[in-house]
Amino acid sequence: MAVTMNDVARAAGVSLKTVSNVINNYEFIRPATKQRVLEAIDELGYETNLTARSLRSGKTSMLGLVLADLSIPYYAELASDIMKAAWARGYRVLVEQSGNEPEHEKAALQGQFRSLTDGLLFIPLALDAEQIISAAGKKPLVLLGEFVQDPRLDMVLIQNQEAAAAVTTHLLAGGRRRIAVLGAHDGDETGSNGLRLRGYRAALAAAGVEYDPALVVPCDWRRDAGADATARLLDSGVEFDAVFGLNDVLALGALHELLVRGRKVPEEIAVAGFDDIDESRFASPSLTTVAPGRTEIAERAVELLIQRIESKDAALTVQQPKAAFEMRVRQSAP
Amino acid sequence: MAVTMNDVARAAGVSLKTVSNVINNYEFIRPATKQRVLEAIDELGYETNLTARSLRSGKTSMLGLVLADLSIPYYAELASDIMKAAWARGYRVLVEQSGNEPEHEKAALQGQFRSLTDGLLFIPLALDAEQIISAAGKKPLVLLGEFVQDPRLDMVLIQNQEAAAAVTTHLLAGGRRRIAVLGAHDGDETGSNGLRLRGYRAALAAAGVEYDPALVVPCDWRRDAGADATARLLDSGVEFDAVFGLNDVLALGALHELLVRGRKVPEEIAVAGFDDIDESRFASPSLTTVAPGRTEIAERAVELLIQRIESKDAALTVQQPKAAFEMRVRQSAP
DNA sequence: ACGTTGGTATACATCGTTGCAGATGGAGCG
DNA sequence: CGCTCCATCTGCAACGATGTATACCAACGT
């Protein structure tokens, strides 16, 4: 059916292996031979069968990427950056959606699908470090997004605490004293929510503002949950003059609910988020937020994973680079 | 290195082929044998090497998906739906971003990467039907998004014209008479922009409202372009009482610009879009738009492609199912 | 008792490529 | 002139699975 190396070899009057050598840029080939082979390839429309190459070489040149759902803007934007970074290094990306369910995450770590990839980029949401380590196979694994932190695992870190503190400090500098937080429980310590909450508390403490657990509203990190949480907060009668959504969609949900209820943003209530998704720039009012260094995260993670894949030396020490963050001050909290 | 069928066979005291038969649920295997094999598989932690299977069987169980960029919400949401639909039928999806560039689109159609997939879902933006047909290989191909229309190609159609007419009619019913259109040239005939513009004109005509080319503002289908176009429109002094963004991000960009300039939406100017991305529901004010049937599109496209892949009968007639659309009336244009 | 049937298991070739170990032959050297 | 030496090319085996053909054996019918 398809054209194989054998056909090319016959057409060019050389051995199959020579065709292979030409394709793989083997050094010692007479220019004339090389040209003959290339012409034959062109003429027959030969294309390398990547499946066969993978089988023989044991490499697929594909990276797995496990995330909750592409319909979540932050993940979509991150995935886009990851794919570009991988592509630039000659790798493709096979995305798998976990739907934020432990079973799916585990399946993605162990599943057959791993045999199609040389390594895995993983944004864990439901599994903890122990589970990840026990479920993971032998293939290289790099974590993103630091819901999980563990010294045994390679990962690219976001400066959750520092960046959340920066947002809070910015709100405080704007004169806000009652800053509601959406997306965390009062007791949270670990994970992005815990770390961001800790940053918030640290910033309050540094400014000498008292921490009030009543201002901390737990909810899922979704737009509608952010809106709901804001509604509950308004209804509860708790006073506040700012809302800090632990991610942008939460903040945008809050923004929407506040405007629906006729509250003025930012005059009455300031709103800030975390992630700097594309949409935040174009919200009305545009959203003040902090950019966690998405492109840098993508590039570092891809680089680290590929380094693991291509290095023979498995004994490399664990790496956990940190991405730089940057405040984006906009209308919702000037 | 990895555990192979051979290892399992040895451990279970059967032939390699019997292991293969067990894995593929071959009918005639004694339960005792089957159990022994399954135990051996479990014990050794055997996993099928999908690469080898692909080579032998000629099927990869992967679908290619070519789109402009995952960071564009509509594509991200569509990709998410497509991946779910494919996954449910035992296929994986390999995404490739074309960046809306002809060269990349062509490369994606022909590229080596095709040898990794059994068929391709393609959202063409830069290539026309002729180019697609000449660039495409022999593998099954299904088009989405109907920038391209051609009786020779399988594709899932959006009811661009009808849906755009519905939006326009809705705006007219709200008393608007000067409806600006963002994202099309006055002369456009083909592609989504042309079709949607035609729907707009048809609705105007049906309502006896005169068409004014000055209200048609060409621009890229991006948020910032929508904002810019709106700014230009406002500056030009052309009067209008509604804006129809030919997709949601255009409308959201417009919404933002209008609010920044202090125009009241919808009192002064109504805004409507096209796509019903998640974000539109949570904009402030929430965006009136039309849902083109994204999930249905994803499912139909995947179904059609898989049908092509699995049917021996290549002589099937071209199929072009249409997805149903639905108005979503919200605050920006009640 | 013997050929037939059909469930069960196996051997071998094969998918298209690359790694390895030579084979070939002309240039360079003593 | 004979012998390395090295650029160039080739053949074979192998990656790990599946398709085809066939072997084996118990049960069955006549």
XYZ file of C-alpha atoms (C1' of nucleotides) in Angstrom:
728
model
C 0.000 0.000 0.000
C 2.191 2.779 1.246
C 5.629 3.458 -0.166
C 8.363 1.918 1.940
C 12.103 2.303 2.139
C 12.363 -0.822 0.105
C 10.558 0.772 -2.813
C 12.800 3.798 -2.599
C 15.874 1.582 -2.435
C 14.843 -0.306 -5.532
C 14.069 2.887 -7.409
C 17.385 4.447 -6.490
C 19.376 1.280 -7.061
C 20.819 1.163 -3.572
C 20.242 -0.928 -0.507
C 17.442 -0.308 1.908
C 19.970 0.558 4.568
C 21.455 3.284 2.440
C 18.070 4.907 2.151
C 17.804 4.760 5.907
C 21.233 6.297 6.181
C 20.329 9.143 3.888
C 17.197 9.877 5.871
C 19.097 9.866 9.118
C 21.852 12.068 7.769
C 24.539 9.476 8.124
C 27.836 11.143 7.528
C 29.547 8.968 4.968
C 27.418 8.990 1.872
C 28.623 10.113 -1.496
C 26.746 13.238 -2.575
C 25.728 11.584 -5.832
C 24.192 8.634 -3.991
C 22.435 10.894 -1.592
C 20.927 12.877 -4.392
C 19.733 9.779 -6.203
C 18.017 8.593 -3.064
C 16.443 11.963 -2.375
C 15.140 12.081 -5.915
C 13.612 8.660 -5.560
C 11.995 9.687 -2.287
C 10.568 12.724 -3.945
C 9.349 10.860 -6.969
C 7.632 8.097 -5.049
C 6.332 10.402 -2.373
C 7.905 8.326 0.335
C 7.199 9.207 3.931
C 8.850 7.716 6.959
C 6.625 5.378 8.875
C 6.961 6.820 12.332
C 5.330 3.840 13.938
C 7.975 1.505 12.636
C 10.697 3.898 13.598
C 9.293 4.112 17.093
C 9.123 0.385 17.466
C 12.686 -0.074 16.363
C 14.201 2.864 18.169
C 12.099 2.680 21.317
C 11.338 6.381 21.120
C 8.047 7.923 20.112
C 9.003 11.597 20.175
C 5.719 12.275 21.891
C 5.134 13.824 25.281
C 2.015 13.104 27.278
C 0.190 16.012 28.878
C -2.388 15.297 31.545
C -4.624 18.143 32.638
C -8.154 18.550 33.906
C -9.909 19.967 30.883
C -8.974 22.027 27.876
C -12.115 24.082 28.187
C -10.554 25.758 31.232
C -8.775 28.767 29.748
C -5.671 28.596 31.887
C -5.022 24.998 30.900
C -5.801 25.667 27.291
C -3.329 28.522 27.188
C -0.729 26.481 29.026
C -1.280 23.542 26.692
C -0.849 25.807 23.729
C 2.479 27.044 25.053
C 3.600 23.546 25.914
C 2.796 22.301 22.452
C 4.759 25.117 20.892
C 7.752 24.475 23.124
C 7.635 20.734 22.462
C 7.181 21.209 18.749
C 10.225 23.461 18.613
C 12.286 20.622 20.041
C 10.928 17.973 17.714
C 8.350 16.486 20.029
C 4.598 16.197 19.722
C 2.123 16.362 22.549
C -0.620 13.905 23.302
C -3.161 15.532 25.595
C -5.267 13.566 28.006
C -8.094 15.118 30.012
C -8.472 13.838 33.530
C -11.663 15.731 34.292
C -10.133 16.300 37.700
C -11.012 12.763 38.768
C -8.549 10.630 40.727
C -9.383 7.505 38.742
C -8.668 9.228 35.470
C -5.490 10.742 36.764
C -4.262 7.408 37.941
C -5.241 5.795 34.678
C -3.367 8.473 32.804
C -0.246 7.846 34.845
C -0.259 4.139 34.339
C -2.390 3.631 31.310
C -1.452 2.069 28.062
C -1.283 5.508 26.641
C 2.058 5.922 28.344
C 3.583 3.425 25.973
C 2.957 5.997 23.270
C 4.951 8.703 24.966
C 8.555 9.161 25.997
C 7.590 11.069 29.113
C 4.760 12.789 30.875
C 3.848 16.321 31.863
C 1.297 16.139 34.596
C -0.866 18.762 36.262
C -2.114 16.847 39.276
C -5.298 17.985 40.927
C -6.754 14.963 42.594
C -3.745 12.819 43.496
C -1.184 13.572 46.167
C 2.556 13.048 45.940
C 2.463 9.595 47.496
C -0.154 8.393 45.082
C 1.665 9.871 42.158
C 4.920 8.234 43.090
C 3.346 4.859 43.600
C 1.252 5.057 40.451
C 3.920 6.431 38.163
C 5.907 4.063 36.048
C 9.551 4.311 35.169
C 9.222 6.871 32.434
C 10.261 10.458 33.016
C 7.649 12.562 34.732
C 7.522 16.300 35.298
C 4.822 17.947 37.367
C 3.322 21.336 36.731
C 1.162 23.615 38.749
C 2.285 22.628 42.181
C -0.883 21.478 43.736
C 1.564 18.833 44.784
C 4.948 19.471 46.274
C 7.490 16.836 47.079
C 11.275 16.771 47.056
C 11.326 13.457 45.203
C 9.567 14.717 42.099
C 10.720 16.878 39.236
C 8.417 19.837 38.856
C 8.197 23.414 37.700
C 7.092 25.639 40.525
C 4.845 28.630 40.524
C 5.591 31.149 43.222
C 2.120 30.782 44.626
C 2.776 32.277 47.983
C 4.912 35.163 46.838
C 2.602 36.065 43.976
C -0.517 35.894 46.152
C 1.218 38.107 48.666
C 2.002 40.560 45.900
C -1.650 40.740 44.888
C -2.754 41.208 48.472
C -0.134 43.859 49.087
C -1.337 45.673 46.006
C -4.917 45.643 47.281
C -3.766 46.837 50.693
C -1.777 49.617 49.068
C -5.015 50.703 47.415
C -6.483 51.228 50.850
C -8.508 48.010 51.075
C -8.667 46.432 54.489
C -11.455 43.818 54.196
C -10.237 41.552 51.385
C -12.401 38.529 50.708
C -10.699 35.429 49.336
C -12.494 33.072 46.966
C -11.448 29.472 46.494
C -9.857 28.368 49.762
C -10.807 26.889 53.088
C -9.669 28.614 56.214
C -7.469 25.678 57.135
C -5.845 24.995 53.766
C -2.097 24.568 53.926
C -1.036 22.589 50.899
C -1.762 22.895 47.224
C -2.123 26.079 45.248
C -5.085 27.179 47.313
C -3.219 26.667 50.582
C -0.097 28.381 49.342
C -1.957 31.314 47.893
C -3.956 31.665 51.062
C -0.734 31.637 53.015
C 0.615 34.408 50.807
C -2.518 36.394 51.474
C -2.155 35.963 55.231
C 1.516 36.822 55.125
C 0.785 40.052 53.292
C -1.961 40.962 55.779
C 0.365 40.278 58.668
C 3.114 42.350 57.121
C 0.704 45.257 56.832
C -0.614 44.767 60.326
C -4.141 43.954 59.134
C -6.060 41.361 61.064
C -6.988 38.078 59.369
C -10.715 37.283 59.398
C -11.696 33.696 58.487
C -15.190 34.921 57.646
C -13.712 36.511 54.546
C -12.395 33.205 53.241
C -14.989 31.527 51.012
C -14.379 27.989 49.829
C -15.541 27.030 46.353
C -14.484 25.181 43.224
C -12.205 27.018 40.880
C -14.844 27.714 38.307
C -16.523 30.811 37.008
C -20.003 29.965 38.232
C -18.666 28.909 41.619
C -16.949 32.273 41.918
C -20.191 34.029 41.136
C -22.096 31.862 43.621
C -19.534 32.382 46.340
C -19.719 36.112 45.839
C -23.500 35.995 46.036
C -23.295 34.058 49.285
C -20.810 36.517 50.667
C -23.002 39.482 49.784
C -26.047 37.782 51.233
C -24.241 36.899 54.447
C -23.815 40.551 55.278
C -20.080 40.254 55.846
C -18.474 43.532 54.924
C -15.661 43.633 52.396
C -14.070 46.161 50.093
C -12.087 43.829 47.851
C -12.266 40.334 46.409
C -9.215 38.232 45.663
C -10.108 35.287 43.442
C -7.477 32.614 43.803
C -7.633 32.265 40.062
C -8.875 34.490 37.273
C -12.096 32.713 36.446
C -13.128 32.937 40.088
C -12.372 36.646 40.026
C -14.271 37.066 36.774
C -17.245 35.217 38.206
C -17.113 37.497 41.219
C -16.797 40.536 38.999
C -19.887 39.509 37.125
C -21.924 38.920 40.246
C -20.871 42.234 41.762
C -21.850 44.149 38.650
C -25.150 42.288 38.405
C -25.866 43.337 41.958
C -25.070 46.918 41.120
C -21.861 47.187 43.115
C -19.285 49.511 41.646
C -15.932 47.989 40.730
C -13.430 49.188 41.727
C -14.884 52.205 43.536
C -16.854 50.197 46.061
C -15.184 46.832 45.778
C -11.872 46.034 44.090
C -11.360 42.695 42.373
C -8.134 40.858 41.658
C -7.288 37.413 40.330
C -4.427 35.051 39.693
C -3.269 33.563 36.351
C -3.546 36.401 33.856
C -5.541 34.518 31.294
C -6.126 36.283 28.013
C -9.707 37.083 28.899
C -8.806 39.084 31.975
C -7.275 41.808 29.920
C -10.586 42.302 28.119
C -13.034 42.031 30.951
C -14.989 45.143 31.873
C -13.487 46.505 33.954
C -10.250 44.777 32.997
C -8.994 42.494 35.723
C -6.020 43.167 37.943
C -4.151 39.916 38.360
C -0.745 38.327 38.591
C 0.898 36.460 35.718
C 2.568 33.311 37.018
C 4.900 33.077 34.049
C 2.913 30.710 31.898
C 5.232 30.665 28.917
C 8.240 30.209 31.132
C 6.535 27.352 32.937
C 5.731 25.643 29.673
C 9.231 26.002 28.345
C 10.978 24.947 31.508
C 8.761 21.932 31.939
C 9.261 20.771 28.377
C 12.974 21.381 28.619
C 13.286 19.503 31.866
C 11.260 16.569 30.629
C 13.206 16.281 27.408
C 16.444 16.498 29.347
C 15.294 13.551 31.439
C 14.285 11.621 28.364
C 17.461 12.182 26.453
C 19.973 11.912 29.229
C 21.311 8.428 29.788
C 22.258 9.425 33.264
C 19.224 8.605 35.373
C 20.952 9.706 38.545
C 20.382 13.382 37.930
C 19.191 15.127 41.022
C 15.605 16.275 41.256
C 15.032 19.664 39.702
C 12.397 22.168 40.731
C 12.887 25.431 38.886
C 10.673 28.376 39.815
C 8.975 30.574 37.287
C 9.020 34.330 37.724
C 5.709 36.104 38.316
C 4.594 39.588 37.445
C 1.760 41.847 38.612
C -0.717 43.093 36.024
C -2.440 46.103 37.465
C -5.639 46.956 35.597
C -8.942 48.688 36.153
C -10.594 46.345 38.625
C -8.042 47.208 41.282
C -5.886 50.117 40.232
C 13.790 -3.768 29.427
C 10.024 -3.711 29.316
C 7.933 -6.811 29.792
C 6.871 -8.340 26.497
C 4.342 -10.921 25.489
C 7.168 -13.373 25.305
C 7.912 -12.961 28.994
C 4.279 -13.433 29.850
C 4.089 -16.517 27.651
C 7.096 -18.069 29.355
C 5.716 -17.287 32.795
C 2.345 -18.763 31.991
C 3.747 -21.740 30.162
C 1.940 -21.014 26.927
C 2.878 -19.735 23.538
C 3.261 -16.086 22.726
C 0.298 -16.258 20.423
C -1.928 -17.543 23.171
C -1.099 -14.491 25.223
C -1.997 -12.362 22.250
C -5.242 -14.261 21.932
C -6.119 -13.717 25.541
C -5.472 -10.018 25.260
C -7.577 -9.738 22.162
C -10.416 -11.729 23.656
C -10.144 -14.570 21.224
C -13.148 -16.783 21.720
C -11.706 -20.259 22.052
C -9.485 -20.277 25.083
C -9.944 -22.589 28.005
C -10.867 -20.572 31.098
C -8.010 -22.147 33.024
C -5.486 -21.074 30.398
C -6.937 -17.623 30.220
C -6.683 -17.236 33.939
C -3.088 -18.407 34.022
C -2.203 -15.868 31.368
C -4.034 -13.070 33.123
C -2.245 -13.883 36.336
C 1.091 -13.806 34.603
C 0.215 -10.469 33.046
C -0.705 -9.107 36.408
C 2.331 -10.479 38.132
C 4.806 -9.207 35.604
C 3.000 -5.918 35.105
C 2.798 -6.458 31.401
C 1.437 -3.683 29.214
C 0.697 -3.880 25.545
C 3.175 -2.052 23.396
C 0.865 0.080 21.324
C 3.613 1.008 18.929
C 4.202 -2.589 17.963
C 0.518 -3.230 17.664
C 0.169 -0.217 15.416
C 2.958 -1.335 13.172
C 1.539 -4.786 12.770
C -2.102 -3.818 12.449
C -1.625 -0.640 10.457
C -3.912 1.252 12.802
C -2.824 3.807 15.368
C -6.178 4.548 17.007
C -5.253 8.191 16.967
C -7.045 11.026 15.240
C -5.250 14.156 14.195
C -6.841 17.504 14.966
C -5.559 20.591 13.219
C -6.713 23.957 14.486
C -5.314 27.442 14.716
C -4.466 27.719 18.395
C -5.715 26.215 21.600
C -5.505 29.548 23.350
C -8.561 30.629 21.368
C -11.471 29.667 23.620
C -13.786 28.394 20.929
C -11.166 25.993 19.623
C -10.166 24.907 23.086
C -13.745 24.083 23.978
C -14.274 22.319 20.685
C -11.044 20.369 21.125
C -12.148 19.325 24.574
C -15.433 18.008 23.208
C -13.697 16.267 20.348
C -11.276 14.560 22.685
C -14.096 13.319 24.842
C -16.030 12.004 21.864
C -12.956 10.297 20.441
C -11.956 8.851 23.771
C -15.401 7.349 24.213
C -14.883 5.441 20.985
C -11.416 4.236 21.829
C -9.445 6.837 19.915
C -6.939 9.389 21.099
C -6.405 12.811 19.638
C -3.156 14.347 18.528
C -3.550 18.106 18.304
C -1.547 20.226 15.948
C -1.641 24.013 15.994
C -1.452 25.670 12.618
C -1.237 29.215 13.942
C -3.564 30.092 11.076
C -0.682 29.956 8.612
C -1.063 28.334 5.203
C 2.342 26.705 5.391
C 1.575 25.084 8.692
C -1.819 23.946 7.547
C -0.353 22.368 4.469
C 2.382 20.753 6.505
C -0.198 19.368 8.884
C -2.162 17.861 6.031
C 0.816 16.175 4.480
C 3.309 15.983 7.256
C 4.887 12.950 8.736
C 2.576 13.393 11.622
C -0.181 11.940 9.491
C 1.497 8.558 9.617
C 0.700 8.567 13.324
C -3.003 9.017 12.831
C -5.765 7.032 11.207
C -7.547 10.141 10.034
C -7.690 13.876 10.356
C -10.112 16.447 11.702
C -9.255 19.750 10.166
C -10.448 23.269 10.845
C -9.131 25.076 7.806
C -8.603 28.790 8.023
C -5.963 29.614 5.497
C -6.361 27.000 2.777
C -9.215 26.763 0.318
C -10.951 23.614 -0.866
C -8.731 23.206 -3.915
C -5.574 23.444 -1.865
C -6.922 21.063 0.720
C -7.869 18.464 -1.837
C -4.541 18.627 -3.571
C -2.545 18.623 -0.350
C -4.491 15.908 1.412
C -3.249 12.365 1.291
C -5.341 9.264 1.058
C -6.289 9.038 4.686
C -9.780 9.956 5.827
C -10.331 13.649 6.337
C -13.243 15.483 7.892
C -13.494 19.252 7.901
C -14.998 21.371 10.631
C -16.019 24.954 10.821
C -16.919 25.530 7.216
C -14.650 28.298 6.313
C -14.383 25.987 3.391
C -17.309 24.469 1.581
C -17.040 21.971 -1.198
C -19.209 19.072 -2.327
C -16.187 16.777 -2.602
C -15.201 16.933 1.056
C -16.685 15.381 4.153
C -17.456 18.055 6.688
C -19.694 18.988 9.561
C -21.529 22.170 8.797
C -22.475 25.031 11.017
C -25.601 26.861 9.966
C -23.677 30.070 9.632
C -26.134 31.946 7.559
C -29.259 30.857 9.408
C -27.748 31.431 12.832
C -26.401 34.857 11.890
C -29.816 35.747 10.545
C -31.353 34.648 13.821
C -29.033 36.938 15.779
C -29.745 39.830 13.473
C -33.479 39.226 13.614
C -33.277 39.194 17.386
C -31.511 42.563 17.381
C -34.063 43.972 14.955
C -36.873 42.694 17.145
C -35.300 44.653 19.974
C -35.811 47.795 17.932
C -32.278 48.177 16.639
C -31.940 49.512 13.128
C -28.273 50.426 12.789
C -26.473 47.172 13.491
C -22.710 47.262 13.061
C -20.969 44.038 12.041
C -17.450 43.223 13.192
C -15.229 40.765 11.406
C -16.254 40.874 7.751
C -15.503 42.778 4.581
C -18.386 44.244 2.668
C -17.721 41.946 -0.272
C -17.193 38.669 1.596
C -19.116 35.777 0.151
C -17.384 32.595 1.224
C -16.153 31.317 4.522
C -17.772 31.780 7.891
C -17.459 35.524 7.668
C -19.106 35.648 4.257
C -21.904 33.309 5.257
C -22.586 35.067 8.495
C -22.585 38.406 6.733
C -25.048 37.009 4.226
C -27.306 35.886 7.061
C -27.127 39.385 8.471
C -28.098 40.916 5.140
C -30.887 38.436 4.624
C -32.380 39.279 8.012
C -32.146 43.002 7.274
C -33.834 42.532 3.946
C -36.588 40.428 5.481
C -37.239 43.212 7.932
C -37.097 45.881 5.259
C -34.080 47.584 6.805
C -31.522 49.047 4.466
C -28.023 47.558 4.363
C -25.254 50.073 4.985
C -21.706 48.945 4.106
C -20.329 51.614 6.442
C -21.503 49.470 9.317
C -19.404 46.492 8.230
C -15.975 46.634 9.873
C -13.314 44.177 8.773
C -10.925 42.855 11.389
C -9.255 39.680 12.609
C -11.336 37.419 14.793
C -9.542 38.331 17.973
C -10.521 40.119 21.132
C -8.190 43.061 20.714
C -9.131 43.419 17.059
C -12.771 43.594 18.118
C -11.959 46.319 20.588
C -9.919 48.233 18.005
C -12.599 47.932 15.369
C -15.160 49.267 17.797
C -12.907 52.160 18.652
C -12.503 52.973 14.978
C -16.210 52.791 14.461
C -16.898 55.122 17.356
C -14.248 57.550 16.171
C -15.557 57.521 12.620
C -18.801 59.046 13.756
C -20.944 56.425 12.072
C -24.108 56.012 14.067
C -25.117 52.573 15.337
C -27.328 51.151 18.047
C -26.090 47.567 18.051
C -22.930 45.578 17.406
C -22.916 42.050 16.000
C -19.535 40.440 16.489
C -19.160 37.583 14.043
C -17.743 35.591 16.902
C -17.890 35.924 20.648
C -14.409 37.218 21.315
C -15.009 40.012 18.821
C -18.241 40.861 20.595
C -16.506 40.721 23.964
C -13.764 42.998 22.706
C -16.424 45.382 21.456
C -18.286 45.171 24.749
C -15.147 46.095 26.578
C -14.392 49.056 24.365
C -17.952 50.355 24.606
C -17.925 50.188 28.373
C -14.505 51.814 28.549
C -15.867 54.667 26.467
C -18.811 55.005 28.792
C -21.485 53.724 26.413
C -24.330 51.931 28.092
C -24.907 48.322 27.046
C -27.603 47.406 26.166
C -29.507 50.675 26.718
C -27.530 52.693 24.226
C -25.917 49.963 22.185
C -26.790 46.286 22.156
C -24.085 43.686 21.619
C -24.380 40.150 20.283
C -21.907 37.490 19.286
C -21.634 34.069 17.714
C -20.218 30.853 19.291
C -21.497 30.824 22.872
C -18.153 30.260 24.504
C -18.208 29.673 28.226
C -16.949 33.133 28.948
C -19.885 34.863 27.278
C -22.251 33.676 29.929
C -20.163 35.403 32.571
C -19.304 38.638 30.870
C -20.745 41.799 32.361
C -23.277 42.291 30.973
C -23.611 38.690 29.893
C -23.416 38.302 26.142
C -26.306 37.498 23.862
C -25.068 35.045 21.285
C -25.928 31.973 19.283
C -24.672 28.493 20.122
C -23.651 26.700 16.947
C -24.004 23.272 18.528
C -20.421 22.708 19.547
C -20.889 19.359 21.237
C -22.968 18.080 18.381
C -20.338 19.239 15.917
C -17.622 17.448 17.853
C -19.559 14.235 18.086
C -20.723 14.195 14.513
C -17.267 14.936 13.216
C -15.646 12.228 15.283
C -18.357 9.777 14.361
C -18.067 10.542 10.676
C -14.304 10.284 10.697
C -14.305 6.991 12.538
C -16.922 5.670 10.184
C -14.635 6.511 7.275
C -11.705 4.890 8.990
C -13.424 1.691 9.885
C -15.510 1.184 6.806
C -13.805 -0.870 4.139
C -16.141 0.629 1.620
C -14.344 3.686 0.373
C -17.114 4.522 -2.070
C -19.369 6.045 0.541
C -20.892 9.254 -0.649
C -19.699 12.525 0.813
C -21.479 13.442 4.001
C -22.111 16.951 5.254
C -24.319 16.874 8.321
C -25.519 20.176 9.760
C -25.446 20.948 13.437
C -28.424 22.611 15.071
C -27.988 26.115 16.463
C -29.702 27.849 19.327
C -30.077 31.468 20.401
C -28.823 32.457 23.828
C -30.491 35.686 24.784
C -28.732 37.439 27.638
C -28.257 40.903 29.045
C -26.193 42.535 26.324
C -29.150 42.360 23.930
C -32.314 41.315 25.657
C -13.523 -48.699 15.172
C -12.605 -44.806 12.405
C -13.358 -40.502 10.012
C -15.273 -36.031 11.171
C -16.011 -32.074 13.810
C -14.790 -28.248 16.312
C -12.584 -26.274 20.393
C -7.912 -25.043 21.717
C -3.134 -23.952 21.144
C 0.969 -23.225 18.406
C 4.651 -21.909 14.638
C 5.996 -18.903 11.378
C 5.983 -15.004 8.642
C 5.352 -10.217 8.697
C 4.615 -4.919 9.554
C 8.831 -0.879 8.183
C 12.380 0.691 10.337
C 17.282 0.991 12.664
C 21.678 -1.105 15.024
C 25.427 -3.846 14.284
C 28.828 -6.081 11.981
C 30.882 -6.627 8.061
C 32.045 -6.154 2.801
C 34.048 -3.431 -0.815
C 37.340 -0.834 -3.069
C 40.312 3.051 -3.918
C 43.804 6.156 -1.689
C 47.925 6.614 0.901
C 52.025 4.938 2.849
C 56.451 2.619 3.481
C 54.067 -3.490 -4.725
C 51.728 -4.929 -0.797
C 49.353 -3.464 3.112
C 46.807 -0.489 5.965
C 43.130 2.685 6.333
C 38.882 4.687 5.829
C 34.974 6.393 3.209
C 31.061 4.132 1.529
C 27.722 0.813 1.226
C 25.304 -3.625 2.341
C 22.917 -7.705 4.740
C 20.973 -9.558 8.616
C 18.677 -9.501 12.838
C 15.662 -7.353 15.768
C 11.964 -4.132 17.929
C 6.896 -6.497 19.881
C 2.936 -7.406 18.314
C -0.869 -9.917 15.001
C -2.716 -12.889 10.782
C -2.672 -17.211 8.640
C -2.255 -21.771 8.520
C -2.023 -25.736 10.893
C -1.440 -29.217 14.636
C -3.538 -31.543 18.275
C -7.026 -33.827 20.809
C -11.450 -35.078 22.763
C -16.072 -36.035 21.525
C -19.242 -37.491 18.314
C -21.762 -40.020 14.600
C -22.239 -43.944 11.745
